[in-house]
Coordinates of C-alpha atoms and ligand atoms in Angstrom, one line a residue:
X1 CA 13.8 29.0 -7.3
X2 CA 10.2 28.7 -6.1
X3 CA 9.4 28.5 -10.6
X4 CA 12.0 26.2 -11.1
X5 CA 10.6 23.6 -8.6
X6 CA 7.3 22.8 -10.6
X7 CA 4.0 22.5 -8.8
X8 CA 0.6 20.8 -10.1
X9 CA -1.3 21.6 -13.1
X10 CA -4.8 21.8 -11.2
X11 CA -6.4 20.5 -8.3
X12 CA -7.8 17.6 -9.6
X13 CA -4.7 16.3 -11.3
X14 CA -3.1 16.7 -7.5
X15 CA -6.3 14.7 -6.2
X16 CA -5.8 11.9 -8.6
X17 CA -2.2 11.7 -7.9
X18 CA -2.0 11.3 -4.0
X19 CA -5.6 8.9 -4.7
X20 CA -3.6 6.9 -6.7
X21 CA -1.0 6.9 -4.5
X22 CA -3.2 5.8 -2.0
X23 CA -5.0 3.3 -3.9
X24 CA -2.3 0.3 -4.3
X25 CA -1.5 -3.2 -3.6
X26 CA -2.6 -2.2 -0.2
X27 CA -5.8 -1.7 -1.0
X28 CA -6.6 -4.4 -3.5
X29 CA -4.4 -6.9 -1.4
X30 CA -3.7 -6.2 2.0
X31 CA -7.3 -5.0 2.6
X32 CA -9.5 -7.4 1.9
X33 CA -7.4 -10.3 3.4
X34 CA -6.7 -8.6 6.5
X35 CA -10.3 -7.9 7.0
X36 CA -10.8 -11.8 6.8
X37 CA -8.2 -12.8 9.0
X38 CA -9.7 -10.3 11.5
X39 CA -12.9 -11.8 11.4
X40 CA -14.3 -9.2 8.9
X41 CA -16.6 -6.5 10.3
X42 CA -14.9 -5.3 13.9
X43 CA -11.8 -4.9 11.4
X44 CA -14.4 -2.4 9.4
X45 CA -15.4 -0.6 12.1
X46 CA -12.1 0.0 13.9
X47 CA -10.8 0.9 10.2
X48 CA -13.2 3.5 9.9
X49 CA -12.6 5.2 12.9
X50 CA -8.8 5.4 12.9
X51 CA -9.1 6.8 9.3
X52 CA -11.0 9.2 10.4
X53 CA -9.4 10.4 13.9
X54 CA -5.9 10.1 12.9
X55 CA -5.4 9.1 9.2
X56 CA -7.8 12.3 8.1
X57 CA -5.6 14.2 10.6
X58 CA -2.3 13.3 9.8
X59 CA -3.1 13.6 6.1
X60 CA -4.1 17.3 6.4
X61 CA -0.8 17.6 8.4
X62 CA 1.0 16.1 6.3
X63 CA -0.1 18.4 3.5
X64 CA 0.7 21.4 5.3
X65 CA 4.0 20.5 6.2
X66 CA 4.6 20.5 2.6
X67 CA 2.7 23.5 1.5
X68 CA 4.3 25.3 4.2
X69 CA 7.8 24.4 3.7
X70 CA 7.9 24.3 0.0
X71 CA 10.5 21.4 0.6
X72 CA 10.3 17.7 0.3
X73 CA 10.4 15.3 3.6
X74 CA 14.0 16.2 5.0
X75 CA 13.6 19.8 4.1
X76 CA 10.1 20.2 5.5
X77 CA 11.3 18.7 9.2
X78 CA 14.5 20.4 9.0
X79 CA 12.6 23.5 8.8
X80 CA 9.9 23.5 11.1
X81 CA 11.4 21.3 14.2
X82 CA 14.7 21.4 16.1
X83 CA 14.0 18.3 18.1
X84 CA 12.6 16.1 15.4
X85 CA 14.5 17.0 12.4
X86 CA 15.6 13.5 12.2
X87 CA 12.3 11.9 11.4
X88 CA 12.8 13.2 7.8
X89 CA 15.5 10.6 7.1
X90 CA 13.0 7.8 8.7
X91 CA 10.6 9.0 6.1
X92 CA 12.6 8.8 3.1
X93 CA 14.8 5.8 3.9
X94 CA 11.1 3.7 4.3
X95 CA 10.0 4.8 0.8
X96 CA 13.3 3.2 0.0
X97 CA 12.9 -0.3 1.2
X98 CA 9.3 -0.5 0.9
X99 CA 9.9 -0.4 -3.2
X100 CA 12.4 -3.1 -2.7
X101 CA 9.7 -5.7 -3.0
X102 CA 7.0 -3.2 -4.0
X103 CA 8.4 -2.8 -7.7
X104 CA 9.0 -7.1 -7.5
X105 CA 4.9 -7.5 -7.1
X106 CA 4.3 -5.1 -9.4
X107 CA 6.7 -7.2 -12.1
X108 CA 4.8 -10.6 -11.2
X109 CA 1.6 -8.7 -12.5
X110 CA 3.2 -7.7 -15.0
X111 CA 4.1 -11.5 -16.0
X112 CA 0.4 -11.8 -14.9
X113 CA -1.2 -9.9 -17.2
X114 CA 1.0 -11.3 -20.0
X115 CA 0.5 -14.5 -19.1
X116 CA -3.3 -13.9 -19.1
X117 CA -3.0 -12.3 -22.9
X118 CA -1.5 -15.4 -24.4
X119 CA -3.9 -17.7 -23.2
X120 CA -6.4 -15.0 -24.6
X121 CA -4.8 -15.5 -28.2
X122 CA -4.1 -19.2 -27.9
X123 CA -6.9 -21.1 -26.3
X124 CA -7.1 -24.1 -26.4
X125 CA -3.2 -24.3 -24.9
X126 CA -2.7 -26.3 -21.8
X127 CA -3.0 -24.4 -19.2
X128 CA -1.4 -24.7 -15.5
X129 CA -3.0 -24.2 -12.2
X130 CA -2.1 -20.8 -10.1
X131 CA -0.3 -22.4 -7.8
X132 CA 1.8 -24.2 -10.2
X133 CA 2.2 -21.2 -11.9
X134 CA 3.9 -19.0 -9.1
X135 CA 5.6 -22.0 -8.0
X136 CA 7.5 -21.7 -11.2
X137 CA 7.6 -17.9 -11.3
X138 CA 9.1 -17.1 -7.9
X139 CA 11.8 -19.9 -8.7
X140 CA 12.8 -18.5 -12.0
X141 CA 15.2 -15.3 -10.8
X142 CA 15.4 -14.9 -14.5
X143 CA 11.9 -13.4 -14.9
X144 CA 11.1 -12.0 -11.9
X145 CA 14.6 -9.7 -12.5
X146 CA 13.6 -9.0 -16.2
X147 CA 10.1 -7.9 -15.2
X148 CA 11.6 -6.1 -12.4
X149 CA 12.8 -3.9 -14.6
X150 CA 10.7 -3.6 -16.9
X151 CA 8.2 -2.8 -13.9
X152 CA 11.2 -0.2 -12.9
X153 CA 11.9 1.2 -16.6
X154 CA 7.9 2.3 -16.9
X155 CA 8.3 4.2 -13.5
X156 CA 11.7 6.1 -14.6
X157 CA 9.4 7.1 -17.6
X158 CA 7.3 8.9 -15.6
X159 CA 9.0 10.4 -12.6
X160 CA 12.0 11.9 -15.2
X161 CA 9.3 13.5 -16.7
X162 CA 8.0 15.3 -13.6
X163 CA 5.5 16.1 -11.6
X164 CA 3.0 17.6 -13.4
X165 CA 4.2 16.1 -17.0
X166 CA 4.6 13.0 -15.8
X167 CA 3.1 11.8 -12.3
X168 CA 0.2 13.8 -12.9
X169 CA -1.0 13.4 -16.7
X170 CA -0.2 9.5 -15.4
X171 CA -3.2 9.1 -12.8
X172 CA -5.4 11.6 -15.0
X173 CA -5.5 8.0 -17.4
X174 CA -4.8 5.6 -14.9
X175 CA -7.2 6.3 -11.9
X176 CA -10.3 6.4 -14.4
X177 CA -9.3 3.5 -16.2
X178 CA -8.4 1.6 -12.8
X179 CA -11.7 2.5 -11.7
X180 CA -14.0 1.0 -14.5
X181 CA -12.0 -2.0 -14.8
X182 CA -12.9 -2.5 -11.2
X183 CA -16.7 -2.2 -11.5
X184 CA -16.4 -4.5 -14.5
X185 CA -14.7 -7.3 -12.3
X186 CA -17.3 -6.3 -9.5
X187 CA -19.8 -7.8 -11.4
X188 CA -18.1 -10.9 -12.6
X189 CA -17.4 -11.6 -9.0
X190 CA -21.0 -11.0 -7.4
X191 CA -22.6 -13.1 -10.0
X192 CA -20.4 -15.7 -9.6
X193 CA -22.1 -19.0 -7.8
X194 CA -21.5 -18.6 -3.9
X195 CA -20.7 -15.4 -4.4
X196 CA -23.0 -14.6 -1.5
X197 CA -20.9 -16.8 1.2
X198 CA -17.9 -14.1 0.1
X199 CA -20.4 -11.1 0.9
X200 CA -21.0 -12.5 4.3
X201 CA -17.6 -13.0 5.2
X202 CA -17.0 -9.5 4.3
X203 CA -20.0 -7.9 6.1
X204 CA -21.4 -10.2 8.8
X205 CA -19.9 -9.7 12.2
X206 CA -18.3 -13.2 13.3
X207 CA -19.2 -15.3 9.8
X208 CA -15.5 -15.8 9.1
X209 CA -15.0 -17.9 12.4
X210 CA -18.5 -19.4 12.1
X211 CA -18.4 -20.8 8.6
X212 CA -15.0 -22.2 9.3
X213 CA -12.3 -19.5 7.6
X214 CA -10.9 -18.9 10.8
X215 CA -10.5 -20.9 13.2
X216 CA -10.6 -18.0 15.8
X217 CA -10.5 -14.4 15.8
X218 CA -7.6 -12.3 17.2
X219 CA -7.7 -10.3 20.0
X220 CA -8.9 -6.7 20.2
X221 CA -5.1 -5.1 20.2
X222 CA -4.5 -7.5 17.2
X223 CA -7.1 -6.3 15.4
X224 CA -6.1 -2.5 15.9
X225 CA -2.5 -3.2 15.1
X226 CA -3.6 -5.0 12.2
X227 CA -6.4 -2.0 10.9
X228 CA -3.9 0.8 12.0
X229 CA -0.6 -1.0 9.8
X230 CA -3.3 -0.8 7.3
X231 CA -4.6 2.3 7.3
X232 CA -1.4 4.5 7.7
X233 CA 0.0 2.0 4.5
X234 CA -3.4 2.5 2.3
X235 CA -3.2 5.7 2.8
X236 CA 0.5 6.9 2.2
X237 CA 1.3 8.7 5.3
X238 CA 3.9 8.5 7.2
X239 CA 6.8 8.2 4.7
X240 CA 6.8 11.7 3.5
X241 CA 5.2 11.2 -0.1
X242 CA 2.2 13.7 1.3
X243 CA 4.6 15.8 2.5
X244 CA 6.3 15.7 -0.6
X245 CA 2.9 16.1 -2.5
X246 CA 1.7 19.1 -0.3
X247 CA 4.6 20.9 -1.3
X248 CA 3.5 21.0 -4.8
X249 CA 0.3 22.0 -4.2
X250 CA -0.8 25.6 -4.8
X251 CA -1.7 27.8 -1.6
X252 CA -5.4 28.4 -3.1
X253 CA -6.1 24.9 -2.3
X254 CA -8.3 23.6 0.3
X255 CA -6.1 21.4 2.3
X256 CA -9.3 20.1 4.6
X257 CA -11.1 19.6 1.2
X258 CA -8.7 17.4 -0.4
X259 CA -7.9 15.1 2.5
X260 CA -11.9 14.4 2.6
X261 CA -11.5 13.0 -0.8
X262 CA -8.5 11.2 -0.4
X263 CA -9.5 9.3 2.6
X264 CA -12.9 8.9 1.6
X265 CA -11.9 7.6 -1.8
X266 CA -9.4 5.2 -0.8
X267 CA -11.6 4.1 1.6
X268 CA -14.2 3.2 -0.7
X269 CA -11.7 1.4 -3.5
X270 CA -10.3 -0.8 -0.8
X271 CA -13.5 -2.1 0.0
X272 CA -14.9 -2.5 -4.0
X273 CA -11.2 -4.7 -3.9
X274 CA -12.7 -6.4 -1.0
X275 CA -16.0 -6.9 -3.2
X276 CA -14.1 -8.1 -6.4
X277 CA -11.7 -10.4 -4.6
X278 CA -13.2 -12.5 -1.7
X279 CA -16.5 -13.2 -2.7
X280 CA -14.7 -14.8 -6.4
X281 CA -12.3 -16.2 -3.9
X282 CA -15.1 -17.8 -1.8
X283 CA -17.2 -19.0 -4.9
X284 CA -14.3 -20.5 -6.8
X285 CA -13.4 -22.4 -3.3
X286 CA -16.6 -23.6 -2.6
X287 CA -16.5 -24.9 -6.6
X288 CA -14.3 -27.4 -5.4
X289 CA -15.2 -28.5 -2.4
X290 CA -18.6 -29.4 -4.2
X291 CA -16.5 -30.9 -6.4
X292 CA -14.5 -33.0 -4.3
X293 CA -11.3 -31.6 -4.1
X294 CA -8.5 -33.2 -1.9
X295 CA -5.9 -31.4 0.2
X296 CA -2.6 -32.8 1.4
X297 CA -3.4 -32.0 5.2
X298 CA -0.4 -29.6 6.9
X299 CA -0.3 -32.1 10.6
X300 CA -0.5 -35.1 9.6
X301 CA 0.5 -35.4 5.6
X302 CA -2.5 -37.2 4.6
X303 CA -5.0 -36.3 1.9
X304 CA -8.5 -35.1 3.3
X305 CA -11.1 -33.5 2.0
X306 CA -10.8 -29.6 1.4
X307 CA -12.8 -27.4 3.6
X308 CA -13.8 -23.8 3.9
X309 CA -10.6 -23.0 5.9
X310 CA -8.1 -24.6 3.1
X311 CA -9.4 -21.3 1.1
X312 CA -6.5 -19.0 1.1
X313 CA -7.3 -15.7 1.1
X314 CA -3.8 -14.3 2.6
X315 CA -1.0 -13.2 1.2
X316 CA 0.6 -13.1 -2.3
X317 CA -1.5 -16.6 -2.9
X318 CA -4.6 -14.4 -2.8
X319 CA -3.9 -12.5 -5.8
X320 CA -1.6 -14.8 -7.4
X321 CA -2.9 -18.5 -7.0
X322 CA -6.6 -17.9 -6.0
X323 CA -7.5 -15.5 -8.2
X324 CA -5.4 -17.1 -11.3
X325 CA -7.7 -19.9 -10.7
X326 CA -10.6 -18.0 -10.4
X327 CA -9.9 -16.8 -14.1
X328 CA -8.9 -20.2 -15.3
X329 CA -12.1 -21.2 -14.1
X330 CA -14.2 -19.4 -16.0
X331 CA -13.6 -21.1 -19.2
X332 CA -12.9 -19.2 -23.1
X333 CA -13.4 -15.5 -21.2
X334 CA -11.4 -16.3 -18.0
X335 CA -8.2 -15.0 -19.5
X336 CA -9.5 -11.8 -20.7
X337 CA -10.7 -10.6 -17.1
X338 CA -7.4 -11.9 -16.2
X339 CA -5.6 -9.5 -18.1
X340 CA -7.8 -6.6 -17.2
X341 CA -7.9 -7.5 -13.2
X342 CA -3.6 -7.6 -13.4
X343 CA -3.6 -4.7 -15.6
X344 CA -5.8 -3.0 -12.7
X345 CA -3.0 -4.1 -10.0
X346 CA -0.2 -3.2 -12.4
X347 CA -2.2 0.8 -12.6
X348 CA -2.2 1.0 -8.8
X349 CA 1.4 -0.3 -8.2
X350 CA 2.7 2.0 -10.5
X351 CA 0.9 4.9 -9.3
X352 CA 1.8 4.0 -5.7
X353 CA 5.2 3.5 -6.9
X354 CA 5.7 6.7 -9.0
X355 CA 4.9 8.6 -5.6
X356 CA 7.6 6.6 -3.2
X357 CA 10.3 6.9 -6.1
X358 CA 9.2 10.7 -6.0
X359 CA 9.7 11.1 -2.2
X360 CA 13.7 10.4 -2.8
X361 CA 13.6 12.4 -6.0
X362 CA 12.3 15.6 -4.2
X363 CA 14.7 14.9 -1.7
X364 CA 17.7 15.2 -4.0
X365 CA 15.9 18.0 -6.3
X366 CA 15.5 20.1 -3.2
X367 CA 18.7 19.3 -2.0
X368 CA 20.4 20.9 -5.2
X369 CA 18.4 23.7 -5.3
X370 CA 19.6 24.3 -1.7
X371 CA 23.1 24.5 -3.4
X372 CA 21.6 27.4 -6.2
X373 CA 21.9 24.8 -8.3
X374 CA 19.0 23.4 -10.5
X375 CA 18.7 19.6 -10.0
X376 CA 19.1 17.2 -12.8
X377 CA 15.7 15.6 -13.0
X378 CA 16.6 12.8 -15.5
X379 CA 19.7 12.2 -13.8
X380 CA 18.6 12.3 -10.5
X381 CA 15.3 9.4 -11.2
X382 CA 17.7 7.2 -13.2
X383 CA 19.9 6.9 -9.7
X384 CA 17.0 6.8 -7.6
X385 CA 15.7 3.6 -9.5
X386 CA 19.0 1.8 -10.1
X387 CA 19.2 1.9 -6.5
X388 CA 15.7 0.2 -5.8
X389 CA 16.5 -1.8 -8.8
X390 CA 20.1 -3.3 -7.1
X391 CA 17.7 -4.1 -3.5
X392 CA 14.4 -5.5 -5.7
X393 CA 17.0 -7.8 -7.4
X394 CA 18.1 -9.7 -4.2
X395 CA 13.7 -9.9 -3.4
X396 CA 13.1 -11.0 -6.8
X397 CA 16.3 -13.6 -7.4
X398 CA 15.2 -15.0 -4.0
X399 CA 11.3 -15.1 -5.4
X400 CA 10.1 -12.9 -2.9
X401 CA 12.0 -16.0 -0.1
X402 CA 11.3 -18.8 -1.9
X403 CA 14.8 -19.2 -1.9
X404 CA 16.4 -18.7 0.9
X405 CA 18.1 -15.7 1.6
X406 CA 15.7 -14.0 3.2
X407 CA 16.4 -12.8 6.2
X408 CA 13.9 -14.2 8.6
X409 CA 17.1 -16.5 9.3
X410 CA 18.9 -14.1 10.8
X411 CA 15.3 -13.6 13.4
X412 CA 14.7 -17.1 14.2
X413 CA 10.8 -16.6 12.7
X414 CA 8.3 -18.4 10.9
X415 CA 9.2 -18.2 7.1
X416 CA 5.9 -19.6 5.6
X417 CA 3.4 -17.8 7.7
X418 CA 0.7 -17.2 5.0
X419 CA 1.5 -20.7 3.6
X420 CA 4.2 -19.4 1.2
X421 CA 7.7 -19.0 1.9
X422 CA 7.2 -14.7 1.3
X423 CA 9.0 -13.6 4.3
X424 CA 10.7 -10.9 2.4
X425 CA 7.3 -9.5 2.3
X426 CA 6.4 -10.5 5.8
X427 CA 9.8 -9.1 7.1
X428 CA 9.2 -5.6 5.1
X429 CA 5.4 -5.4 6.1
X430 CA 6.2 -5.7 9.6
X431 CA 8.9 -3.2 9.7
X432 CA 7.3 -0.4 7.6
X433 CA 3.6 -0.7 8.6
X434 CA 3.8 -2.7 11.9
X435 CA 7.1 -0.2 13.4
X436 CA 8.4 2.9 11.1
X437 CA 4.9 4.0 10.1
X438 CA 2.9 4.6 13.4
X439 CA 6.6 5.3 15.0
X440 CA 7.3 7.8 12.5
X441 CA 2.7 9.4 13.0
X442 CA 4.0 9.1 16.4
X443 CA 6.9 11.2 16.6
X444 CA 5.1 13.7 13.9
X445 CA 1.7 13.7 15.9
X446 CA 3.9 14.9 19.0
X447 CA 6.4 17.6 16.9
X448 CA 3.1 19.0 15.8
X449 CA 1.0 19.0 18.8
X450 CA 3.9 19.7 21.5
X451 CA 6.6 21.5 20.1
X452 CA 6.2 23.3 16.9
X453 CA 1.9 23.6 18.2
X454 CA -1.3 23.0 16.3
X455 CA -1.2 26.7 15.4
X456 CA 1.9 26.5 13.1
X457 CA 0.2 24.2 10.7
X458 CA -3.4 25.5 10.7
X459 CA -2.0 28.8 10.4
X460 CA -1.1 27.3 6.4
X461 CA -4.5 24.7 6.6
X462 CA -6.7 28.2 6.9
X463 CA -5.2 29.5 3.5
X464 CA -7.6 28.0 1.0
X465 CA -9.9 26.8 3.6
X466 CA -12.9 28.3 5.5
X467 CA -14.1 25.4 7.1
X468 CA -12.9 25.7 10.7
X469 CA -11.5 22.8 12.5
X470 CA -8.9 24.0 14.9
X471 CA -10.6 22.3 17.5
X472 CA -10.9 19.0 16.7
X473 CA -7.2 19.0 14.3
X474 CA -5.8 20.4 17.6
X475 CA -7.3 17.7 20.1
X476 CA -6.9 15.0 17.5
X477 CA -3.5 15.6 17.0
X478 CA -2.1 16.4 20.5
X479 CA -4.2 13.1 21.8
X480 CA -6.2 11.0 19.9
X481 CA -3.5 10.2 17.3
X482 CA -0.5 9.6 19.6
X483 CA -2.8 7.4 22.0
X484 CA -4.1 5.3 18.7
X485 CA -0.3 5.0 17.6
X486 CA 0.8 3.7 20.8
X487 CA -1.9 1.1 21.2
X488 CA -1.1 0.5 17.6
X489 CA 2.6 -0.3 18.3
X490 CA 1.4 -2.2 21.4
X491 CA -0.7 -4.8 19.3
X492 CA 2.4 -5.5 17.1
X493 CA 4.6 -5.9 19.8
X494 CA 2.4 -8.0 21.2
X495 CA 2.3 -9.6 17.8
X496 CA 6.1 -10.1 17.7
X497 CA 5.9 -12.2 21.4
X498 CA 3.2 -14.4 19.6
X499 CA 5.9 -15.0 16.7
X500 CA 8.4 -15.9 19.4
X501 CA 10.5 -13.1 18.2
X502 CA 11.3 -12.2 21.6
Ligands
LIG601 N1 -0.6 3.4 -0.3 C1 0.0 2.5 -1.2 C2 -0.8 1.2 -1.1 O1 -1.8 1.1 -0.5 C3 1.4 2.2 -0.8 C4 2.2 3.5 -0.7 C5 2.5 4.3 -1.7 C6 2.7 4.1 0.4 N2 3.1 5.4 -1.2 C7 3.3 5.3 0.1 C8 2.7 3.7 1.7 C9 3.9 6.1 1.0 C10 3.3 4.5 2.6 C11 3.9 5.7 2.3 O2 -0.4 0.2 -1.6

């Protein structure tokens, strides 16, 4: 059974694979606008330090839950806990949902990148403004549906052809690639004019409130919900797709090792995203205010002049108005960064992608072989994707809410509270990183310290591994990380009362 389950070719391909599950829209989206609406550096800082005391922690967990089981998410809790055998349904039902508007942002960069090549071959066309162009995007279902599955077709490819043919030999292309397209839009951004304001806002403690982004920053629990949603989504965990990695990982294999690198590498792409989106944001911004740009004013619906806070740096617009207009901006060449900055986002959703379809897939592989039966690999991914496919289409016919069937309705909240009516992705966000993902570090953090004991896990962490850290896995694990989790799911509760949820 053990042969007929596959494992990785080497450790580098499994490096690049959970790195590039890592690295994703999170990283080149979430993180640098959430460090601006936090007010930039405390963000940093309080990032750092829950990466390191309980994202490094669960990830090596994680890992060895897999390794030690041999068995994807369900399998792995079914087999090491009696109280919290449960959690393994959390963890695969989140992978689930999350794709439902994960694969739909992956198709609009898809449409991006496309859109970006034909202005490449016919310049000289008339071209439209970012925010016309996702205007018309998210209200044609047509196109956001096609691209949806053609985002959902390329993933198929890959997961039916497994884990080490296809998952792996994937990111081996992919996460180099990804990586010198970014340095290359680095350095368009820096040298950009006003560049400079961007680098502040990143890296100077209290610049975002005092040049006028933000009107005020949030409050300290705010901020740690924020940077702790954050880290546990940049980083995979909690949804059983290191779990489900782990268990394909050969026992020579330093588990302590490879968490390291994964942290520390998706540490440092999210903040290279941070340094080719905000400071191009910034400079293109402050290119129109110099040149007189007009905004129609939210309170009173008069036309003013546009300031540094009228810079939209959240949400979807970020990456898909701002930045369009960045490119547009830079005249002949504009397009063809375009095409290699969304082909960049399109390399990370996929690989991100590839592992959450993969956390269901195991699930149902295992499940078979369970049965003595050997599990249908082709079969099993083509279900597995027409099932995300049927929940993407409702998130892409209603253009990401554009529409209105989302279901902030049914909550009473907000729906356009980033500007844009994306409260599908406001809705998803809050429930998988703001609730199931520290709930589900929380319950695991507790299995592992209280019930099932440190021990069990670094009793599979020491194979592989000489570096001793019993100590400080043990403390972290039994303490630190359930205390940050619940502070964590304080701040978003406390988010939720300043929604008016409740
Ligand atoms: N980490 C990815 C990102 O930053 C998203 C992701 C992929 C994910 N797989 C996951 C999040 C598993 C949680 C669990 O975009």
């Amino acid at each position: 059974m053990e042969q007929s389950r596959g494992s990785w070719g080497s450790n580098i391909g499994f490096l690049l694979a959970a790195i590039g599950s890592a690295v994703g829209l999170g990283n080149i989206w979430g993180f640098p606008y959430k460090m601006g609406k936090s007010g930039g550096f405390t963000f940093l800082i309080i990032y750092f330090l829950l990466a390191v005391f309980v994202g490094f922690i669960i990830m090596i967990a994680e890992l060895a839950m897999g390794r030690k089981t041999g068995k994807g998410t369900i399998g792995a809790y079914h087999t090491l806990s009696r109280k919290f055998r449960w959690i393994g349904w959390l963890a695969v039902f989140s992978p689930f949902i999350i794709m439902s508007f994960y694969s739909v942002l992956g198709a609009y960069c898809i449409e991006y990148m496309s859109l970006n090549l034909s202005n490449l071959a016919f310049a000289g066309a008339e071209i439209k403004t970012g925010a016309d162009l996702f205007g018309s995007m998210l209200t044609n279902p047509f196109g956001a549906v096609a691209f949806t599955v053609l985002f959902m077709v390329i993933c198929y490819l890959i997961n039916r052809s497994g884990v080490s043919g296809g998952i792996e030999k994937f990111n081996k292309i992919g996460m180099p690639a990804l990586f010198v397209m970014l340095v290359i839009i680095i350095i368009r951004s820096l040298t950009l004019p006003g560049a400079s304001e961007g680098l502040k806002f990143m890296f100077v403690p209290g610049y975002a409130v005092k040049a006028g982004f933000i009107s005020e920053a949030p409050g300290f629990l705010t901020v740690l919900a924020t940077a702790g949603g954050q880290m546990f989504f940049s980083l995979s965990l909690a949804m059983g797709a290191m779990i489900t990695y782990g268990s394909y990982l050969s026992k020579q294999e330093n588990l302590v090792k490879n968490s390291g690198i994964i942290v520390v590498a998706d540490t440092i792409v999210a903040t290279m995203a941070g340094l080719a989106v905000i400071p191009a944001a910034v400079a293109n911004g402050i290119a129109q205010i110099n040149g007189g740009a007009t905004v129609m004013d939210a309170a009173t619906g008069l036309e003013r002049a546009m300031t540094f806070a009228d810079i939209q740096l959240g949400g979807p617009s970020l990456l898909f108005v701002t930045l369009q207009d960045v490119f547009q901006a830079m005249g002949p060449i504009g397009p063809l960064f375009g095409v290699i900055f969304y082909l960049l986002v399109l390399i990370a959703a996929i690989s991100s992608a590839i592992s959450l379809i993969e956390v269901v897939v195991t699930y149902f592989m295992d499940r078979a072989a369970e049965k003595g039966r050997q599990g249908n690999r082709p079969r099993i991914v083509l279900w597995v994707c027409l099932a995300i496919m049927v929940e993407a289409f409702l998130v892409a016919m209603d253009g990401l809410g554009s529409n209105g069937i989302a279901p902030y309705n049914l909550l009473g909240m907000e729906n356009n509270i980033n500007g844009w009516n994306d409260c599908w992705l406001d809705f998803m966000d809050m429930m998988s990183e703001g609730i199931a993902m520290p709930l589900g570090a929380l319950l695991m953090s507790l299995m592992v310290g209280w019930e099932i004991k440190p021990r069990t896990l670094l009793d599979e962490i020491h194979q592989g591994s000489r570096l001793r850290i019993d100590g400080f896995f043990s403390f972290c694990i039994r303490f630190i990380a359930p205390l940050g989790m619940v502070m964590i799911l304080l701040g978003q509760i406390d988010t939720f009362f300043r929604l008016g949820i409740f």
